[in-house]
Short mmCIF file of C-alpha atoms and ligand atoms in Angstrom, two decimals:
data_model
loop_
_atom_site.label_atom_id
_atom_site.label_comp_id
_atom_site.label_asym_id
_atom_site.label_seq_id
_atom_site.Cartn_x
_atom_site.Cartn_y
_atom_site.Cartn_z
CA MET A 1 35.52 -32.58 -8.83
CA THR A 2 34.76 -33.13 -12.75
CA VAL A 3 37.46 -31.22 -14.40
CA ILE A 4 36.48 -31.74 -18.11
CA ALA A 5 35.00 -28.37 -18.96
CA LEU A 6 37.91 -26.94 -17.95
CA ARG A 7 41.21 -26.08 -19.99
CA LYS A 8 44.71 -28.25 -19.48
CA SER A 9 46.93 -25.36 -18.08
CA VAL A 10 44.14 -24.40 -15.43
CA ILE A 11 43.78 -28.26 -14.43
CA LYS A 12 47.57 -27.61 -13.55
CA GLU A 13 46.94 -24.98 -11.37
CA ILE A 14 44.02 -26.54 -9.41
CA ILE A 15 45.62 -29.80 -8.64
CA GLY A 16 46.35 -30.50 -5.25
CA LYS A 17 44.98 -27.49 -3.61
CA ARG A 18 41.92 -27.47 -1.59
CA CYS A 19 38.56 -25.95 -2.63
CA TYR A 20 38.65 -22.75 -1.08
CA GLU A 21 42.01 -22.09 -2.14
CA ILE A 22 40.72 -22.65 -5.67
CA MET A 23 36.95 -20.87 -4.88
CA HIS A 24 37.78 -18.38 -2.11
CA ASN A 25 41.34 -17.40 -2.37
CA GLY A 26 41.30 -18.37 1.50
CA SER A 27 43.46 -20.23 3.58
CA LYS A 28 41.19 -21.90 5.21
CA PRO A 29 37.68 -23.17 5.15
CA ILE A 30 34.80 -21.08 4.81
CA GLU A 31 32.36 -21.16 7.39
CA ALA A 32 29.09 -23.45 6.50
CA CYS A 33 31.10 -24.98 4.26
CA PRO A 34 28.93 -27.59 2.32
CA LEU A 35 31.66 -29.90 1.63
CA LEU A 36 32.11 -30.33 5.51
CA LYS A 37 27.95 -30.53 6.29
CA SER A 38 27.85 -32.82 3.45
CA LYS A 39 30.55 -35.32 4.91
CA THR A 40 29.05 -34.91 8.89
CA MET A 41 24.94 -35.55 7.23
CA GLU A 42 26.06 -37.81 4.57
CA LYS A 43 23.64 -35.75 2.09
CA THR A 44 23.98 -33.22 -0.35
CA GLU A 45 24.17 -29.46 0.87
CA LYS A 46 24.28 -26.14 -0.69
CA VAL A 47 25.78 -23.13 0.22
CA GLU A 48 25.07 -19.55 -1.65
CA TYR A 49 28.05 -17.33 -1.71
CA PHE A 50 29.29 -13.69 -2.46
CA GLU A 51 32.55 -14.36 -4.66
CA LYS A 52 34.10 -10.35 -3.85
CA SER A 53 37.05 -10.73 -6.21
CA LEU A 54 34.44 -11.42 -8.76
CA ASN A 55 31.91 -9.34 -7.85
CA ARG A 56 29.22 -12.36 -8.45
CA HIS A 57 26.95 -15.11 -6.12
CA PHE A 58 27.38 -18.44 -6.38
CA MET A 59 25.88 -21.49 -5.27
CA GLY A 60 27.83 -24.57 -4.05
CA CYS A 61 26.37 -27.56 -4.53
CA ILE A 62 27.56 -30.75 -2.90
CA THR A 63 26.61 -34.09 -3.44
CA PRO A 64 28.01 -37.48 -2.01
CA VAL A 65 28.19 -40.48 -3.56
CA LEU A 66 27.89 -43.41 -1.93
CA SER A 67 29.96 -47.13 -2.67
CA GLU A 68 27.70 -50.15 -2.19
CA ASP A 69 28.90 -50.97 1.54
CA GLY A 70 27.03 -47.40 2.41
CA ARG A 71 30.49 -45.53 2.49
CA ILE A 72 31.10 -41.98 0.95
CA LYS A 73 33.58 -42.93 -2.01
CA SER A 74 33.44 -39.87 -3.40
CA TYR A 75 31.82 -35.83 -4.07
CA ILE A 76 30.22 -34.60 -6.93
CA ALA A 77 30.57 -30.83 -6.68
CA SER A 78 28.83 -28.14 -8.60
CA ILE A 79 28.97 -24.13 -8.50
CA ILE A 80 26.67 -22.28 -10.29
CA ASP A 81 26.34 -18.42 -10.82
CA ILE A 82 23.43 -17.31 -9.56
CA THR A 83 24.18 -13.70 -9.71
CA GLU A 84 21.53 -12.80 -12.36
CA THR A 85 18.97 -14.56 -10.38
CA LYS A 86 20.33 -12.53 -7.08
CA ILE A 87 19.65 -9.34 -8.56
CA LYS A 88 16.30 -10.04 -9.32
CA GLU A 89 15.68 -11.55 -5.94
CA ASN A 90 16.73 -8.09 -4.65
CA LYS A 91 14.66 -6.37 -6.98
CA LEU A 92 11.40 -8.32 -5.43
CA ILE A 93 12.40 -7.76 -1.86
CA LYS A 94 12.71 -3.82 -2.95
CA SER A 95 9.72 -3.95 -4.73
CA ARG A 96 7.97 -6.12 -2.12
CA GLU A 97 9.18 -3.51 0.64
CA ALA A 98 7.73 -0.16 -1.13
CA PHE A 99 4.68 -1.99 -1.39
CA LEU A 100 4.81 -2.30 2.04
CA ASN A 101 5.52 1.02 2.69
CA MET A 102 2.72 2.17 0.20
CA LEU A 103 0.43 0.01 2.28
CA ARG A 104 1.52 1.49 5.50
CA GLU A 105 1.05 5.16 4.05
CA THR A 106 -2.26 4.35 2.72
CA ASP A 107 -3.11 2.95 6.17
CA HIS A 108 -1.83 6.01 7.88
CA SER A 109 -3.68 8.33 5.17
CA TYR A 110 -7.14 6.62 6.01
CA LYS A 111 -6.35 7.29 9.92
CA GLU A 112 -5.76 10.73 9.24
CA LEU A 113 -8.49 11.03 6.90
CA LYS A 114 -10.38 9.09 10.16
CA GLU A 115 -9.65 11.59 12.94
CA ILE A 116 -10.77 14.44 10.67
CA TYR A 117 -14.16 12.84 9.84
CA LYS A 118 -14.27 12.39 13.36
CA ALA A 119 -13.36 16.03 14.47
CA ILE A 120 -15.59 17.19 11.73
CA ILE A 121 -18.60 16.00 13.39
CA LEU A 122 -17.69 16.70 17.00
CA SER A 123 -17.50 20.29 15.30
CA PHE A 124 -20.86 20.30 13.66
CA ALA A 125 -22.23 19.17 16.78
CA ASN A 126 -20.64 22.14 18.83
CA ALA A 127 -21.75 24.41 15.73
CA ILE A 128 -25.54 22.94 17.03
CA ASP A 129 -25.63 23.00 20.70
CA ALA A 130 -23.63 26.74 19.99
CA LYS A 131 -26.97 27.88 18.74
CA SER A 132 -28.70 28.61 21.88
CA ARG A 133 -26.89 28.48 25.77
CA TRP A 134 -30.04 26.41 26.63
CA THR A 135 -29.23 23.73 23.59
CA LYS A 136 -25.18 23.33 25.45
CA GLY A 137 -24.01 20.19 25.58
CA HIS A 138 -27.07 18.69 24.67
CA SER A 139 -25.95 16.83 21.71
CA GLU A 140 -23.49 15.10 23.39
CA ARG A 141 -25.57 14.02 26.05
CA VAL A 142 -27.78 12.47 23.89
CA THR A 143 -25.22 10.61 22.38
CA ASN A 144 -23.97 9.48 25.45
CA TYR A 145 -27.53 8.06 26.38
CA ALA A 146 -28.00 6.69 22.77
CA ILE A 147 -24.88 4.60 23.29
CA ALA A 148 -25.88 3.53 27.24
CA ILE A 149 -29.18 2.49 25.55
CA ALA A 150 -27.84 0.66 22.49
CA LYS A 151 -24.46 -1.33 25.11
CA GLU A 152 -27.53 -2.13 27.26
CA ILE A 153 -29.57 -4.06 23.88
CA GLY A 154 -26.50 -5.20 22.75
CA LEU A 155 -25.98 -3.84 19.40
CA LYS A 156 -23.30 -4.48 17.23
CA ALA A 157 -19.84 -1.72 17.73
CA LYS A 158 -20.86 -1.04 13.88
CA ASP A 159 -24.32 0.17 14.97
CA ILE A 160 -23.44 1.96 17.99
CA GLU A 161 -20.81 3.98 16.10
CA THR A 162 -23.45 4.74 13.41
CA LEU A 163 -26.00 5.32 16.47
CA ARG A 164 -23.52 7.65 17.57
CA ILE A 165 -22.84 9.73 14.77
CA ALA A 166 -26.57 10.19 14.08
CA SER A 167 -27.07 11.37 17.47
CA LEU A 168 -24.41 13.72 17.54
CA LEU A 169 -26.06 15.23 14.39
CA HIS A 170 -29.43 14.51 15.23
CA ASP A 171 -30.64 18.57 15.52
CA ILE A 172 -28.11 19.56 13.02
CA GLY A 173 -31.48 21.59 11.07
CA LYS A 174 -31.63 23.82 13.80
CA ILE A 175 -28.68 25.20 12.51
CA GLY A 176 -31.67 27.09 9.83
CA THR A 177 -33.65 28.19 12.68
CA TYR A 178 -33.72 31.42 14.16
CA ASP A 179 -32.17 32.24 17.40
CA VAL A 180 -35.29 34.11 18.79
CA ILE A 181 -37.32 31.47 18.79
CA LEU A 182 -34.82 28.67 20.20
CA ASP A 183 -34.34 31.19 22.76
CA LYS A 184 -37.80 32.79 23.37
CA PRO A 185 -38.94 32.62 27.19
CA GLY A 186 -42.00 31.93 26.41
CA ARG A 187 -44.44 29.04 24.89
CA LEU A 188 -44.21 28.88 20.85
CA ASN A 189 -46.58 30.10 18.74
CA ASP A 190 -48.39 27.42 16.30
CA GLU A 191 -46.11 29.18 13.64
CA GLU A 192 -43.01 28.97 15.61
CA LEU A 193 -43.31 25.58 16.77
CA ALA A 194 -44.30 24.69 13.32
CA LEU A 195 -40.73 26.24 12.09
CA VAL A 196 -39.06 24.34 14.59
CA ARG A 197 -40.55 21.28 13.84
CA MET A 198 -38.45 21.37 10.46
CA HIS A 199 -35.39 20.46 11.64
CA PRO A 200 -35.31 16.87 11.20
CA VAL A 201 -35.97 17.64 7.56
CA LYS A 202 -33.34 20.55 7.41
CA GLY A 203 -31.36 18.15 9.03
CA GLU A 204 -31.65 15.44 6.04
CA GLU A 205 -31.48 18.36 3.51
CA ILE A 206 -27.83 19.70 5.01
CA LEU A 207 -26.48 16.00 5.17
CA LYS A 208 -28.07 14.64 1.65
CA PRO A 209 -24.87 15.96 -0.25
CA VAL A 210 -22.69 13.42 2.68
CA ARG A 211 -23.52 10.28 0.91
CA GLN A 212 -21.49 8.63 3.33
CA LEU A 213 -23.58 9.47 5.87
CA GLN A 214 -26.73 8.33 3.76
CA GLN A 215 -27.31 5.33 6.53
CA ILE A 216 -28.25 8.28 9.33
CA PHE A 217 -30.80 10.13 7.07
CA PRO A 218 -33.47 8.34 8.17
CA ILE A 219 -32.47 8.41 11.82
CA ILE A 220 -32.13 12.26 11.84
CA ARG A 221 -35.49 12.83 9.84
CA HIS A 222 -37.42 10.65 12.54
CA HIS A 223 -35.65 11.58 15.87
CA HIS A 224 -39.02 12.89 16.62
CA GLU A 225 -41.06 10.34 14.92
CA ARG A 226 -43.91 8.90 18.32
CA ILE A 227 -44.45 5.01 18.77
CA ASP A 228 -48.43 6.42 18.97
CA GLY A 229 -48.05 7.89 15.46
CA ASN A 230 -48.65 11.77 17.15
CA GLY A 231 -45.06 12.61 16.13
CA TYR A 232 -43.58 14.54 13.26
CA PRO A 233 -42.38 15.01 10.57
CA ASP A 234 -44.45 11.78 8.92
CA ARG A 235 -46.08 10.74 11.40
CA LEU A 236 -44.94 7.35 11.10
CA ARG A 237 -45.97 4.35 13.73
CA GLY A 238 -44.23 1.91 16.05
CA GLU A 239 -42.39 -0.33 13.68
CA GLU A 240 -41.94 1.82 10.62
CA ILE A 241 -39.93 4.20 12.89
CA PRO A 242 -36.40 3.12 12.14
CA PHE A 243 -35.10 1.92 15.44
CA PHE A 244 -32.32 3.88 16.46
CA ALA A 245 -34.28 6.86 15.54
CA ARG A 246 -36.71 5.42 18.52
CA ILE A 247 -33.67 4.98 20.71
CA VAL A 248 -32.41 9.12 19.84
CA HIS A 249 -35.95 9.86 20.54
CA VAL A 250 -35.60 8.20 24.34
CA ALA A 251 -32.40 9.70 24.82
CA ASP A 252 -33.36 13.54 23.35
CA SER A 253 -36.06 13.52 25.17
CA PHE A 254 -34.51 12.58 28.37
CA ASP A 255 -32.22 14.94 27.93
CA SER A 256 -34.60 17.16 27.29
CA MET A 257 -36.44 16.94 31.03
CA THR A 258 -33.36 17.02 32.34
CA ALA A 259 -31.90 20.11 31.31
CA ASP A 260 -33.55 23.71 31.39
CA ARG A 261 -35.09 25.69 28.86
CA PRO A 262 -35.74 29.31 28.61
CA TYR A 263 -39.67 28.80 29.02
CA ARG A 264 -38.86 26.27 32.08
CA PRO A 265 -36.32 25.10 34.70
CA ALA A 266 -35.40 21.22 34.38
CA PRO A 267 -37.98 19.14 35.66
CA GLY A 268 -35.44 16.66 36.62
CA LYS A 269 -33.95 12.59 36.87
CA GLU A 270 -37.21 11.82 38.97
CA TYR A 271 -40.01 13.37 36.66
CA ALA A 272 -38.08 12.26 33.52
CA VAL A 273 -37.99 8.44 34.70
CA SER A 274 -41.95 8.16 35.71
CA GLU A 275 -42.51 9.70 32.33
CA LEU A 276 -40.53 7.16 30.05
CA LYS A 277 -42.61 4.50 32.26
CA LYS A 278 -45.78 6.40 31.59
CA TYR A 279 -45.03 7.11 27.79
CA SER A 280 -43.51 3.79 27.10
CA GLY A 281 -45.28 2.33 24.19
CA THR A 282 -47.40 5.22 22.88
CA GLN A 283 -44.38 7.99 22.81
CA PHE A 284 -41.66 5.99 23.46
CA ASP A 285 -40.34 2.76 21.85
CA PRO A 286 -40.92 -0.16 25.14
CA ARG A 287 -37.34 -1.76 24.35
CA ALA A 288 -35.44 1.31 23.90
CA ALA A 289 -37.45 3.49 26.84
CA GLU A 290 -37.32 0.20 29.26
CA ALA A 291 -33.16 -0.26 28.45
CA PHE A 292 -32.58 3.29 28.87
CA LEU A 293 -34.75 2.83 32.32
CA ARG A 294 -32.39 -0.39 33.53
CA VAL A 295 -29.44 2.12 33.15
CA LEU A 296 -30.36 4.66 34.83
CA ASP A 297 -31.65 2.37 37.72
CA LYS A 298 -27.46 1.27 37.63
CA SER A 299 -26.20 4.27 37.16
CA ASP A 300 -25.42 8.12 38.42
CA ILE A 301 -26.60 9.72 35.17
CA SER A 302 -24.68 13.02 36.08
CA THR A 303 -21.26 10.95 36.17
CA ALA A 304 -21.56 7.26 34.59
CA LEU A 305 -22.62 8.88 31.76
CA THR A 306 -20.73 12.08 31.41
CA VAL A 307 -18.01 11.92 28.72
FE1 LIG B 401 -34.48 17.37 17.57
#
């Protein structure tokens, strides 16, 4: 050990003593003693330790000095006070932890917001269906059918989620339609029919302030358009109609044909299937209709497509 920097009185005190007696006030070597390690490994060894009596952190470093024949003839020992570095390191660890905690909290809040968002969408769907006993469960069933079509076609999860929200809210415009019209037991007159046919436009208007839902606006507006251009409100044709709106149209029509209405009992599944086949390419998008026919062929709609 080099003792050039030490005073003579100090030199007297340390001569003949073991390093651990001088540095750690101990009677035996510290655990992971770098000198012991260096002796075995024959290379520089470092160790960080906290000296309680001084309340400081140190780094001990031992480097063996080899003779010409390769044997260790002495060691160079250095001790560096690393307390300041340690304090900075601890501060960094703490701020990193705080940052990670903040990220975790943000993630938690984001998930909570997402849950609230989902619940609000469902509440809206329930509010639409509660308008009339004839439409009870309609939005949810249409959603299940639309998702089944989307999966059969092989749409991506992100698109299926868009379709799910659009299907749940497709009739939101009916909130502004008089209950007496929705519940009317007989056929609707021209004026009443015109009012009902306003619901896709009203639906788009209701949702317009919710910028985050803008990708579903066209689906809401055009879910009653027909491939042959005889639908409403804009009489769009074929490819002009957004594809997801064509899917919702198939799902919506199927549910209308398999559910009772105030003016008629449900025509039933057999009839609905024959109508899907008959009007595929004129009223219905063939790709969506054929996908749904395959789904219906494979499943029992009363169980497999029900939540
Ligand atoms: Fe509708």
